[in-house]
Amino acid sequence: MMDIRDNWRVVLLAIFLVVSTFAIFAPGVGGGDGGGSSEFVNETAADTPTNLKFGLELSGGTRIRAPVDGLTAEGVDVPRGTDATTVESRVAGNISGVSAADVTVRFAQAANETTTVEVFAGNVSQSAFESALGQAGYDYESVRPGVTETTRNDIVRILRDKVSEAGLSGGQVQQVTTASNEHFVVIEMPNTNRTELEELVTQRGQVQVVAAYPVETNNGTETRTTPLLSQGDFRSIGTAQEAPSLGTHVPVTLNDQTAQNFSNAMRQFGFANEGISNCRYEADPENPGYCLYTVVDGEIVYAAGMSPDLAQTFRQEKFTQNPSFVMQTANMSEARQLQIHLNAGSLPASLNMEEGTSYFLAPSLAEQFKLYSLITGLVAVGAVSAVVFLRYGDPKVAAPMLVTALSEVVILLGFAAAIQLPLDLSHIAGFIAVIGTGVDDLIIIADEVMSEGEVNSSRVFQSRFRKAFWVIGAAAATTIIAMSPLAVLSLGDLQGFAIVTILGVLIGVLVTRPAYGDILRSLLTDK
């Protein structure tokens, strides 16, 4: 009967296997799809008997790789005490078609940093930006294409929020830097249509509520537009929905200060009186009357009139007590997009798809990759098994070796299921590498233990085992050091391969190799 005190490493391995199996197969383990709408998700692809998630290459989907639109002026000499809004307004005022929202200044925070000014409109030339800086009175060291790392980090964070709000799961958004120091944002989404993903992530998602109302001038009546609300003015965002009386819409609630300003504007511009139910945008866009536009990225997606009930709250100055209303859209798709943009925020800059790439992998082809990966793994296991049995010819040495090596794969799969890591071909290559290196280390242990004659006591076994373990420990350290740069740097598929290999080596050195030593000791000695 096994003595737990002498074979605790085997017990630890068994615990890891049980927990990993539970993580892979137990219902409801591993989380859901992140909430939100599942409009873009292929639900049938998610119906699998395990909790494992598959990435783009094994389930199909879309990959977008694109640089960020923008120009950056570095070493800008801004007088001390000047606020960011002033700088942004002055620079934007000297560039045709650019607003202050398209310009960002980042003041130096440390001695080794310089002040930068970025412009995010894609149609601005470098010479136009340089001229605008000069006209605004700001000297600078250089102007280069692209944006700062801070802006790229903000874009990645917001895109992740947009993906989460859209209910997409199993994908990733990250920065990638090439050897020539070019920066790209890469979005990979399994089970996602390319057109819909492009629509979600390539829009900046700037949302505004704009008041359009008639004004009497010396030349007659003209329509004036005034932006009233943007993303930061909302306290809460409801779920996109449809109602018979309101159509498709998103319920919103304003924060206190914005609610008071909005109420004042509605009374001042006439929406609370003559503007009630007086929006003619669809019939006459040039003379719309009193309309509240929902504007996304500069495009009017809906024009709504003022309802009598809401107008009454403005007249009685009761709107601030419950500053809620609905933002209407033409259809449910636009309502969901509006909800996503309001919740996730707007991108500081858009992705340049003209210089980027968009790639779609059909689910049917991905299923073939999944099948071929399984076949390749089985072939690797079969080949390794055959070599091991031919080498030793003793099942009590070879069988535990193979079981121990395969247990590393099960533990790694359990880890992937627990953290919802989307498995791709690079991860499968890592699993196969783990099988090979694992068996190689176990062969070193078996050869070292058995090569010097019969093992007649635990003391002899431990002496030989320690020698072997020093060898495999040094090899593991070498592998980890060699793979670490690939795991840390954003090098695409190589990163997934490196991460799985490092995890496999760590599990082997800390759990499975010592457990195999205990098993081998029990088989070769009287312990």
Short mmCIF file of C-alpha atoms in Angstrom, two decimals:
data_model
loop_
_atom_site.label_atom_id
_atom_site.label_comp_id
_atom_site.label_asym_id
_atom_site.label_seq_id
_atom_site.Cartn_x
_atom_site.Cartn_y
_atom_site.Cartn_z
CA MET A 1 0.00 0.00 0.00
CA MET A 2 1.36 3.44 -0.97
CA ASP A 3 2.75 5.53 1.87
CA ILE A 4 1.51 9.08 1.30
CA ARG A 5 4.45 10.53 3.22
CA ASP A 6 6.89 8.93 0.77
CA ASN A 7 4.78 9.49 -2.34
CA TRP A 8 3.22 12.89 -1.70
CA ARG A 9 4.37 14.10 -5.12
CA VAL A 10 2.20 11.44 -6.77
CA VAL A 11 -0.74 12.57 -4.65
CA LEU A 12 -0.06 16.18 -5.70
CA LEU A 13 -0.02 15.13 -9.35
CA ALA A 14 -3.32 13.29 -8.88
CA ILE A 15 -4.87 16.40 -7.32
CA PHE A 16 -3.69 18.53 -10.26
CA LEU A 17 -5.19 16.00 -12.71
CA VAL A 18 -8.56 15.93 -10.92
CA VAL A 19 -8.76 19.72 -10.75
CA SER A 20 -7.71 20.06 -14.41
CA THR A 21 -10.26 17.48 -15.55
CA PHE A 22 -12.94 19.30 -13.59
CA ALA A 23 -11.96 22.61 -15.21
CA ILE A 24 -12.11 21.04 -18.69
CA PHE A 25 -15.38 19.11 -18.44
CA ALA A 26 -17.46 20.44 -15.52
CA PRO A 27 -20.61 22.30 -16.66
CA GLY A 28 -20.63 26.03 -16.04
CA VAL A 29 -16.91 26.31 -15.27
CA GLY A 30 -14.88 28.95 -17.08
CA GLY A 31 -17.35 31.83 -17.27
CA GLY A 32 -19.77 32.91 -19.93
CA ASP A 33 -19.45 35.10 -22.97
CA GLY A 34 -18.87 38.33 -21.10
CA GLY A 35 -22.44 39.55 -21.17
CA GLY A 36 -24.01 41.99 -23.59
CA SER A 37 -25.51 41.31 -26.97
CA SER A 38 -24.58 38.13 -28.81
CA GLU A 39 -25.45 39.55 -32.20
CA PHE A 40 -21.98 38.96 -33.64
CA VAL A 41 -21.39 35.52 -32.14
CA ASN A 42 -21.88 32.23 -33.95
CA GLU A 43 -23.66 30.42 -31.12
CA THR A 44 -23.42 26.96 -32.69
CA ALA A 45 -19.63 27.12 -32.59
CA ALA A 46 -19.78 27.48 -28.82
CA ASP A 47 -21.73 24.23 -28.28
CA THR A 48 -18.81 21.99 -27.30
CA PRO A 49 -18.66 19.22 -24.66
CA THR A 50 -15.72 20.91 -22.90
CA ASN A 51 -14.96 24.32 -21.43
CA LEU A 52 -12.04 24.80 -23.82
CA LYS A 53 -12.11 27.92 -25.96
CA PHE A 54 -10.64 27.96 -29.45
CA GLY A 55 -9.05 30.91 -31.15
CA LEU A 56 -9.28 32.16 -34.68
CA GLU A 57 -7.27 29.36 -36.32
CA LEU A 58 -9.31 26.55 -34.75
CA SER A 59 -12.81 28.02 -34.84
CA GLY A 60 -12.80 30.54 -37.70
CA GLY A 61 -13.28 34.26 -37.42
CA THR A 62 -11.71 37.59 -38.27
CA ARG A 63 -8.30 39.16 -37.71
CA ILE A 64 -7.79 42.91 -38.23
CA ARG A 65 -4.29 44.39 -38.21
CA ALA A 66 -4.01 48.13 -38.75
CA PRO A 67 -1.99 51.18 -37.73
CA VAL A 68 -3.59 54.12 -35.96
CA ASP A 69 -4.44 57.29 -37.88
CA GLY A 70 -2.61 60.34 -36.62
CA LEU A 71 0.46 62.56 -36.47
CA THR A 72 2.60 63.39 -33.44
CA ALA A 73 4.67 66.53 -32.85
CA GLU A 74 7.43 65.90 -30.31
CA GLY A 75 9.35 68.38 -28.22
CA VAL A 76 6.62 71.03 -28.47
CA ASP A 77 7.50 74.23 -26.62
CA VAL A 78 4.33 75.21 -24.74
CA PRO A 79 4.59 78.22 -22.39
CA ARG A 80 4.40 77.29 -18.74
CA GLY A 81 0.92 77.64 -17.29
CA THR A 82 -0.91 77.08 -20.59
CA ASP A 83 -3.76 74.60 -20.19
CA ALA A 84 -4.33 71.70 -22.57
CA THR A 85 -7.66 73.01 -23.85
CA THR A 86 -6.06 76.23 -25.06
CA VAL A 87 -3.32 74.38 -26.96
CA GLU A 88 -5.79 71.96 -28.55
CA SER A 89 -8.17 74.73 -29.62
CA ARG A 90 -5.40 76.87 -31.14
CA VAL A 91 -3.90 74.00 -33.14
CA ALA A 92 -7.28 72.70 -34.30
CA GLY A 93 -8.37 76.20 -35.33
CA ASN A 94 -5.55 76.32 -37.89
CA ILE A 95 -6.42 73.01 -39.57
CA SER A 96 -9.42 72.86 -41.87
CA GLY A 97 -12.06 70.32 -40.85
CA VAL A 98 -10.42 69.46 -37.50
CA SER A 99 -12.06 70.09 -34.13
CA ALA A 100 -10.42 70.39 -30.73
CA ALA A 101 -11.60 66.81 -30.01
CA ASP A 102 -9.19 65.63 -32.74
CA VAL A 103 -6.16 67.17 -31.03
CA THR A 104 -4.52 66.04 -27.77
CA VAL A 105 -1.60 67.57 -25.90
CA ARG A 106 0.39 65.50 -23.41
CA PHE A 107 2.64 67.52 -21.14
CA ALA A 108 5.99 66.10 -20.07
CA GLN A 109 5.70 64.32 -16.72
CA ALA A 110 9.39 63.56 -16.17
CA ALA A 111 12.76 65.08 -16.90
CA ASN A 112 13.43 62.65 -19.76
CA GLU A 113 10.07 63.33 -21.45
CA THR A 114 8.95 66.05 -23.83
CA THR A 115 5.58 67.62 -24.49
CA THR A 116 3.75 66.09 -27.46
CA VAL A 117 0.79 67.24 -29.53
CA GLU A 118 -1.20 64.68 -31.53
CA VAL A 119 -3.76 65.18 -34.27
CA PHE A 120 -6.02 62.23 -35.03
CA ALA A 121 -7.82 63.20 -38.24
CA GLY A 122 -6.66 60.87 -41.01
CA ASN A 123 -6.87 63.47 -43.78
CA VAL A 124 -4.35 65.91 -42.23
CA SER A 125 -0.98 66.08 -43.99
CA GLN A 126 2.30 66.47 -42.13
CA SER A 127 2.90 69.88 -43.70
CA ALA A 128 -0.57 71.09 -42.66
CA PHE A 129 0.07 69.99 -39.07
CA GLU A 130 3.47 71.70 -39.01
CA SER A 131 1.91 74.89 -40.38
CA ALA A 132 -0.85 74.78 -37.75
CA LEU A 133 1.70 74.48 -34.95
CA GLY A 134 3.65 77.41 -36.33
CA GLN A 135 0.53 79.59 -36.70
CA ALA A 136 -0.44 78.76 -33.12
CA GLY A 137 2.98 79.97 -31.96
CA TYR A 138 4.41 76.62 -30.79
CA ASP A 139 7.93 75.54 -31.70
CA TYR A 140 8.61 71.80 -31.99
CA GLU A 141 11.48 69.40 -32.56
CA SER A 142 9.89 67.01 -35.08
CA VAL A 143 6.64 65.73 -36.53
CA ARG A 144 6.22 62.02 -37.29
CA PRO A 145 3.42 59.76 -38.52
CA GLY A 146 1.63 57.74 -35.84
CA VAL A 147 0.49 58.38 -32.28
CA THR A 148 2.05 58.04 -28.83
CA GLU A 149 2.18 54.81 -26.85
CA THR A 150 -0.30 56.25 -24.34
CA THR A 151 -2.83 56.77 -27.12
CA ARG A 152 -2.30 53.24 -28.43
CA ASN A 153 -2.81 51.86 -24.92
CA ASP A 154 -6.06 53.84 -24.63
CA ILE A 155 -7.23 52.48 -27.99
CA VAL A 156 -6.50 48.87 -26.96
CA ARG A 157 -8.38 49.34 -23.67
CA ILE A 158 -11.42 50.92 -25.34
CA LEU A 159 -11.51 48.29 -28.08
CA ARG A 160 -11.48 45.56 -25.42
CA ASP A 161 -14.41 47.31 -23.75
CA LYS A 162 -16.28 47.54 -27.06
CA VAL A 163 -15.69 43.85 -27.76
CA SER A 164 -16.91 42.96 -24.27
CA GLU A 165 -19.99 45.17 -24.59
CA ALA A 166 -20.79 43.51 -27.93
CA GLY A 167 -20.82 40.09 -26.24
CA LEU A 168 -17.87 38.71 -28.19
CA SER A 169 -15.70 36.15 -26.41
CA GLY A 170 -12.53 34.19 -26.99
CA GLY A 171 -10.68 36.95 -28.82
CA GLN A 172 -7.93 39.38 -28.05
CA VAL A 173 -6.88 42.96 -28.73
CA GLN A 174 -3.20 43.83 -28.50
CA GLN A 175 -0.41 46.03 -29.81
CA VAL A 176 2.21 44.60 -32.14
CA THR A 177 5.52 46.29 -32.93
CA THR A 178 7.49 45.20 -35.99
CA ALA A 179 11.27 45.01 -36.32
CA SER A 180 11.18 48.32 -38.23
CA ASN A 181 9.42 49.97 -35.23
CA GLU A 182 6.02 50.15 -36.89
CA HIS A 183 3.09 49.93 -34.50
CA PHE A 184 -0.13 48.05 -35.22
CA VAL A 185 -3.28 47.22 -33.30
CA VAL A 186 -4.34 43.60 -33.83
CA ILE A 187 -7.87 42.37 -33.13
CA GLU A 188 -8.66 38.65 -33.37
CA MET A 189 -12.24 37.49 -32.88
CA PRO A 190 -13.30 33.85 -33.32
CA ASN A 191 -16.74 33.09 -34.77
CA THR A 192 -17.14 36.68 -35.94
CA ASN A 193 -18.15 38.07 -39.30
CA ARG A 194 -15.53 40.37 -40.85
CA THR A 195 -17.93 43.14 -41.90
CA GLU A 196 -19.56 43.37 -38.49
CA LEU A 197 -16.24 43.34 -36.63
CA GLU A 198 -14.84 46.08 -38.89
CA GLU A 199 -17.95 48.15 -38.25
CA LEU A 200 -17.47 47.73 -34.50
CA VAL A 201 -13.75 48.43 -34.13
CA THR A 202 -12.88 50.81 -36.97
CA GLN A 203 -15.39 53.49 -35.97
CA ARG A 204 -14.20 56.02 -33.42
CA GLY A 205 -17.62 55.86 -31.76
CA GLN A 206 -17.89 59.54 -30.87
CA VAL A 207 -21.49 60.08 -29.76
CA GLN A 208 -23.14 63.47 -29.42
CA VAL A 209 -26.66 64.78 -28.88
CA VAL A 210 -27.00 67.90 -31.00
CA ALA A 211 -29.88 70.39 -30.87
CA ALA A 212 -31.10 71.76 -34.23
CA TYR A 213 -33.48 74.71 -33.99
CA PRO A 214 -34.56 77.75 -36.10
CA VAL A 215 -33.12 81.19 -35.39
CA GLU A 216 -34.31 84.52 -36.79
CA THR A 217 -31.50 86.52 -38.45
CA ASN A 218 -31.30 89.60 -40.68
CA ASN A 219 -31.43 87.29 -43.68
CA GLY A 220 -34.47 85.39 -42.46
CA THR A 221 -34.79 82.12 -40.58
CA GLU A 222 -31.88 79.75 -40.49
CA THR A 223 -31.22 76.46 -38.68
CA ARG A 224 -28.58 76.49 -35.97
CA THR A 225 -27.01 73.38 -34.44
CA THR A 226 -25.53 73.23 -30.93
CA PRO A 227 -23.81 70.14 -29.44
CA LEU A 228 -25.31 69.47 -26.01
CA LEU A 229 -24.21 66.04 -24.79
CA SER A 230 -21.30 63.64 -25.28
CA GLN A 231 -20.20 60.32 -23.72
CA GLY A 232 -18.93 61.81 -20.47
CA ASP A 233 -22.26 63.46 -19.66
CA PHE A 234 -24.18 60.26 -18.92
CA ARG A 235 -24.46 58.75 -15.46
CA SER A 236 -25.90 55.45 -16.66
CA ILE A 237 -26.63 53.71 -19.95
CA GLY A 238 -29.52 51.29 -20.34
CA THR A 239 -29.86 48.28 -22.64
CA ALA A 240 -30.86 48.68 -26.27
CA GLN A 241 -34.53 47.78 -26.57
CA GLU A 242 -37.65 48.17 -28.67
CA ALA A 243 -41.07 49.43 -27.58
CA PRO A 244 -44.24 50.05 -29.62
CA SER A 245 -44.46 53.72 -28.65
CA LEU A 246 -40.74 54.57 -28.74
CA GLY A 247 -39.33 52.27 -31.40
CA THR A 248 -35.73 51.10 -30.96
CA HIS A 249 -33.90 53.15 -28.36
CA VAL A 250 -31.34 53.27 -25.55
CA PRO A 251 -32.46 54.64 -22.14
CA VAL A 252 -29.94 57.06 -20.61
CA THR A 253 -29.58 59.11 -17.43
CA LEU A 254 -27.56 62.34 -17.22
CA ASN A 255 -25.30 63.35 -14.38
CA ASP A 256 -26.52 66.21 -12.18
CA GLN A 257 -24.60 69.18 -13.60
CA THR A 258 -25.19 68.14 -17.21
CA ALA A 259 -28.90 67.62 -16.50
CA GLN A 260 -29.24 71.24 -15.33
CA ASN A 261 -27.39 72.59 -18.37
CA PHE A 262 -29.45 70.40 -20.71
CA SER A 263 -32.70 71.58 -19.13
CA ASN A 264 -31.66 75.23 -19.48
CA ALA A 265 -30.75 74.71 -23.14
CA MET A 266 -34.09 73.08 -23.92
CA ARG A 267 -35.95 76.07 -22.54
CA GLN A 268 -33.62 78.61 -24.14
CA PHE A 269 -33.77 77.05 -27.62
CA GLY A 270 -37.58 76.69 -27.59
CA PHE A 271 -37.85 72.89 -27.33
CA ALA A 272 -40.04 73.15 -24.22
CA ASN A 273 -42.70 75.23 -26.04
CA GLU A 274 -42.98 75.73 -29.80
CA GLY A 275 -40.54 72.90 -30.43
CA ILE A 276 -42.84 70.17 -29.05
CA SER A 277 -43.34 67.42 -31.65
CA ASN A 278 -41.96 69.78 -34.29
CA CYS A 279 -39.15 67.83 -35.97
CA ARG A 280 -39.34 67.62 -39.80
CA TYR A 281 -35.88 66.21 -40.52
CA GLU A 282 -37.03 63.24 -42.63
CA ALA A 283 -39.28 65.40 -44.80
CA ASP A 284 -37.00 68.45 -45.04
CA PRO A 285 -33.39 68.00 -43.80
CA GLU A 286 -32.53 71.60 -44.78
CA ASN A 287 -35.37 73.01 -42.66
CA PRO A 288 -35.82 70.43 -39.89
CA GLY A 289 -37.55 72.58 -37.28
CA TYR A 290 -36.78 71.55 -33.69
CA CYS A 291 -34.83 68.30 -33.66
CA LEU A 292 -32.48 66.47 -31.32
CA TYR A 293 -29.94 64.64 -33.43
CA THR A 294 -28.15 61.49 -32.29
CA VAL A 295 -24.77 61.87 -34.01
CA VAL A 296 -22.19 59.06 -34.22
CA ASP A 297 -18.81 59.93 -35.75
CA GLY A 298 -20.26 63.05 -37.31
CA GLU A 299 -23.19 61.20 -38.95
CA ILE A 300 -26.79 61.76 -37.91
CA VAL A 301 -28.21 58.32 -37.15
CA TYR A 302 -31.56 59.58 -35.86
CA ALA A 303 -33.49 62.83 -35.49
CA ALA A 304 -36.14 63.00 -32.77
CA GLY A 305 -38.66 65.62 -31.77
CA MET A 306 -39.47 66.75 -28.24
CA SER A 307 -42.23 64.77 -26.56
CA PRO A 308 -44.93 66.74 -24.65
CA ASP A 309 -44.26 64.89 -21.38
CA LEU A 310 -40.53 65.57 -21.45
CA ALA A 311 -41.10 69.19 -22.48
CA GLN A 312 -43.36 69.67 -19.45
CA THR A 313 -40.56 68.60 -17.10
CA PHE A 314 -38.34 71.27 -18.68
CA ARG A 315 -40.99 73.99 -18.31
CA GLN A 316 -41.63 73.08 -14.67
CA GLU A 317 -37.87 72.72 -14.05
CA LYS A 318 -38.38 69.18 -12.74
CA PHE A 319 -36.10 67.42 -15.23
CA THR A 320 -33.15 67.41 -12.81
CA GLN A 321 -35.18 65.34 -10.33
CA ASN A 322 -35.19 62.43 -12.79
CA PRO A 323 -32.80 63.32 -15.65
CA SER A 324 -33.65 60.33 -17.84
CA PHE A 325 -34.78 60.06 -21.44
CA VAL A 326 -34.30 57.76 -24.44
CA MET A 327 -32.00 58.08 -27.44
CA GLN A 328 -33.81 56.69 -30.45
CA THR A 329 -32.30 54.94 -33.47
CA ALA A 330 -33.58 53.66 -36.81
CA ASN A 331 -33.18 49.95 -35.98
CA MET A 332 -32.02 47.54 -33.30
CA SER A 333 -28.56 47.15 -34.83
CA GLU A 334 -27.92 50.89 -34.53
CA ALA A 335 -29.33 50.88 -30.99
CA ARG A 336 -26.87 48.17 -29.95
CA GLN A 337 -24.01 50.02 -31.60
CA LEU A 338 -25.06 53.19 -29.76
CA GLN A 339 -25.15 51.33 -26.44
CA ILE A 340 -21.67 49.91 -27.07
CA HIS A 341 -20.19 53.33 -27.92
CA LEU A 342 -21.80 55.02 -24.91
CA ASN A 343 -20.59 52.33 -22.49
CA ALA A 344 -17.09 51.80 -23.88
CA GLY A 345 -16.35 55.39 -24.83
CA SER A 346 -14.97 56.80 -28.06
CA LEU A 347 -11.62 55.95 -29.58
CA PRO A 348 -9.17 58.86 -29.52
CA ALA A 349 -8.17 57.91 -33.07
CA SER A 350 -9.45 55.54 -35.72
CA LEU A 351 -7.67 52.56 -37.28
CA ASN A 352 -6.26 53.12 -40.74
CA MET A 353 -7.76 50.24 -42.72
CA GLU A 354 -6.22 51.49 -45.99
CA GLU A 355 -2.78 50.59 -44.65
CA GLY A 356 -4.07 47.67 -42.56
CA THR A 357 -5.31 44.21 -43.38
CA SER A 358 -8.51 42.33 -42.64
CA TYR A 359 -8.51 38.54 -42.77
CA PHE A 360 -11.43 36.12 -42.45
CA LEU A 361 -11.00 32.38 -41.86
CA ALA A 362 -14.05 30.27 -42.66
CA PRO A 363 -15.26 28.06 -39.76
CA SER A 364 -15.24 25.01 -42.07
CA LEU A 365 -11.52 25.48 -42.77
CA ALA A 366 -10.83 26.07 -39.08
CA GLU A 367 -12.58 22.79 -38.25
CA GLN A 368 -10.15 21.05 -40.60
CA PHE A 369 -7.24 22.67 -38.74
CA LYS A 370 -8.73 21.42 -35.48
CA LEU A 371 -8.97 17.88 -36.86
CA TYR A 372 -5.43 17.98 -38.25
CA SER A 373 -4.14 19.29 -34.91
CA LEU A 374 -5.77 16.36 -33.11
CA ILE A 375 -4.32 13.88 -35.61
CA THR A 376 -0.86 15.47 -35.29
CA GLY A 377 -1.05 15.24 -31.49
CA LEU A 378 -2.08 11.58 -31.61
CA VAL A 379 0.70 10.78 -34.09
CA ALA A 380 3.21 12.50 -31.79
CA VAL A 381 1.99 10.50 -28.80
CA GLY A 382 2.07 7.25 -30.81
CA ALA A 383 5.58 7.88 -32.11
CA VAL A 384 6.90 8.76 -28.67
CA SER A 385 5.20 5.68 -27.16
CA ALA A 386 6.73 3.39 -29.76
CA VAL A 387 10.24 4.77 -29.20
CA VAL A 388 9.93 4.52 -25.41
CA PHE A 389 8.73 0.90 -25.46
CA LEU A 390 11.42 -0.06 -27.97
CA ARG A 391 14.04 1.64 -25.82
CA TYR A 392 13.17 -0.05 -22.53
CA GLY A 393 11.03 -3.06 -23.40
CA ASP A 394 9.71 -2.95 -19.84
CA PRO A 395 6.09 -1.72 -19.40
CA LYS A 396 6.60 -0.86 -15.75
CA VAL A 397 9.20 1.74 -16.79
CA ALA A 398 7.69 2.93 -20.09
CA ALA A 399 3.99 3.07 -19.20
CA PRO A 400 4.35 5.43 -16.20
CA MET A 401 6.63 7.58 -18.34
CA LEU A 402 3.95 8.09 -21.00
CA VAL A 403 1.15 8.57 -18.48
CA THR A 404 3.21 11.18 -16.64
CA ALA A 405 4.05 13.03 -19.86
CA LEU A 406 0.41 13.08 -20.98
CA SER A 407 -0.65 14.33 -17.56
CA GLU A 408 1.28 17.54 -18.30
CA VAL A 409 -0.93 18.11 -21.33
CA VAL A 410 -4.09 17.51 -19.27
CA ILE A 411 -2.93 19.98 -16.62
CA LEU A 412 -2.12 22.57 -19.30
CA LEU A 413 -5.55 22.07 -20.90
CA GLY A 414 -7.16 22.49 -17.49
CA PHE A 415 -5.24 25.74 -16.99
CA ALA A 416 -6.34 26.97 -20.43
CA ALA A 417 -9.98 26.09 -19.66
CA ALA A 418 -9.84 27.80 -16.27
CA ILE A 419 -8.53 31.12 -17.61
CA GLN A 420 -10.52 30.82 -20.88
CA LEU A 421 -7.38 30.96 -23.03
CA PRO A 422 -8.38 30.72 -26.73
CA LEU A 423 -6.33 27.84 -28.14
CA ASP A 424 -4.74 28.33 -31.56
CA LEU A 425 -2.25 26.43 -33.70
CA SER A 426 0.65 28.04 -31.83
CA HIS A 427 -0.66 26.61 -28.55
CA ILE A 428 -1.07 23.17 -30.13
CA ALA A 429 2.57 23.34 -31.26
CA GLY A 430 3.47 24.18 -27.67
CA PHE A 431 1.56 21.13 -26.38
CA ILE A 432 3.43 18.86 -28.82
CA ALA A 433 6.74 20.42 -27.72
CA VAL A 434 5.79 19.79 -24.09
CA ILE A 435 5.16 16.10 -24.84
CA GLY A 436 8.56 15.80 -26.52
CA THR A 437 10.58 17.66 -23.86
CA GLY A 438 8.67 15.91 -21.07
CA VAL A 439 9.42 12.42 -22.32
CA ASP A 440 13.01 13.45 -23.02
CA ASP A 441 13.44 14.48 -19.36
CA LEU A 442 11.78 11.30 -18.12
CA ILE A 443 14.14 9.23 -20.26
CA ILE A 444 17.07 11.05 -18.64
CA ILE A 445 15.69 10.12 -15.22
CA ALA A 446 15.12 6.46 -16.15
CA ASP A 447 18.54 6.09 -17.81
CA GLU A 448 20.41 7.70 -14.94
CA VAL A 449 18.61 5.56 -12.37
CA MET A 450 19.00 2.23 -14.24
CA SER A 451 22.30 2.64 -16.09
CA GLU A 452 24.56 1.90 -13.12
CA GLY A 453 23.07 -1.47 -12.23
CA GLU A 454 20.26 -2.72 -10.04
CA VAL A 455 18.51 -0.31 -7.70
CA ASN A 456 18.39 -2.18 -4.41
CA SER A 457 17.50 0.62 -1.99
CA SER A 458 15.77 3.96 -1.81
CA ARG A 459 19.06 5.62 -0.86
CA VAL A 460 20.68 4.47 -4.11
CA PHE A 461 17.63 5.56 -6.08
CA GLN A 462 17.59 9.04 -4.51
CA SER A 463 21.29 9.54 -5.21
CA ARG A 464 20.87 8.69 -8.89
CA PHE A 465 17.60 10.63 -9.19
CA ARG A 466 19.19 13.81 -7.83
CA LYS A 467 21.92 13.63 -10.48
CA ALA A 468 19.29 13.32 -13.23
CA PHE A 469 17.16 16.08 -11.74
CA TRP A 470 20.07 18.52 -11.82
CA VAL A 471 20.40 17.85 -15.55
CA ILE A 472 16.71 18.33 -16.35
CA GLY A 473 16.54 21.35 -14.03
CA ALA A 474 19.37 23.04 -15.94
CA ALA A 475 17.71 22.17 -19.25
CA ALA A 476 14.39 23.60 -18.01
CA ALA A 477 16.08 26.83 -16.93
CA THR A 478 17.71 27.14 -20.35
CA THR A 479 14.36 26.60 -22.10
CA ILE A 480 12.59 29.17 -19.93
CA ILE A 481 15.32 31.78 -20.48
CA ALA A 482 15.29 31.17 -24.25
CA MET A 483 11.49 31.35 -24.49
CA SER A 484 10.95 34.33 -22.17
CA PRO A 485 11.57 37.05 -24.80
CA LEU A 486 9.07 35.37 -27.14
CA ALA A 487 6.50 35.18 -24.34
CA VAL A 488 6.90 38.84 -23.35
CA LEU A 489 7.23 40.50 -26.75
CA SER A 490 4.20 40.89 -29.03
CA LEU A 491 5.38 38.56 -31.77
CA GLY A 492 2.07 37.03 -32.79
CA ASP A 493 1.88 33.24 -32.92
CA LEU A 494 5.33 32.79 -31.37
CA GLN A 495 4.03 34.25 -28.13
CA GLY A 496 1.40 31.54 -27.67
CA PHE A 497 3.94 28.81 -28.42
CA ALA A 498 6.41 30.25 -25.90
CA ILE A 499 3.83 30.67 -23.12
CA VAL A 500 2.58 27.08 -23.38
CA THR A 501 6.12 25.71 -23.54
CA ILE A 502 7.22 27.66 -20.45
CA LEU A 503 4.15 26.59 -18.49
CA GLY A 504 4.70 22.97 -19.52
CA VAL A 505 8.33 23.08 -18.41
CA LEU A 506 7.39 24.60 -15.05
CA ILE A 507 4.66 22.01 -14.45
CA GLY A 508 7.13 19.28 -15.39
CA VAL A 509 9.92 20.42 -13.08
CA LEU A 510 7.65 21.22 -10.13
CA VAL A 511 5.04 18.46 -10.36
CA THR A 512 5.30 15.69 -12.96
CA ARG A 513 9.05 14.87 -12.98
CA PRO A 514 9.22 14.50 -9.18
CA ALA A 515 6.01 12.43 -9.26
CA TYR A 516 7.53 10.12 -11.90
CA GLY A 517 10.55 9.74 -9.64
CA ASP A 518 8.29 8.54 -6.81
CA ILE A 519 6.50 6.13 -9.16
CA LEU A 520 9.78 4.74 -10.50
CA ARG A 521 11.16 4.37 -6.97
CA SER A 522 8.06 2.40 -5.92
CA LEU A 523 8.42 0.09 -8.91
CA LEU A 524 12.17 -0.51 -8.67
CA THR A 525 12.58 -0.76 -4.90
CA ASP A 526 10.60 -2.17 -2.01
CA LYS A 527 9.24 1.29 -1.08
#
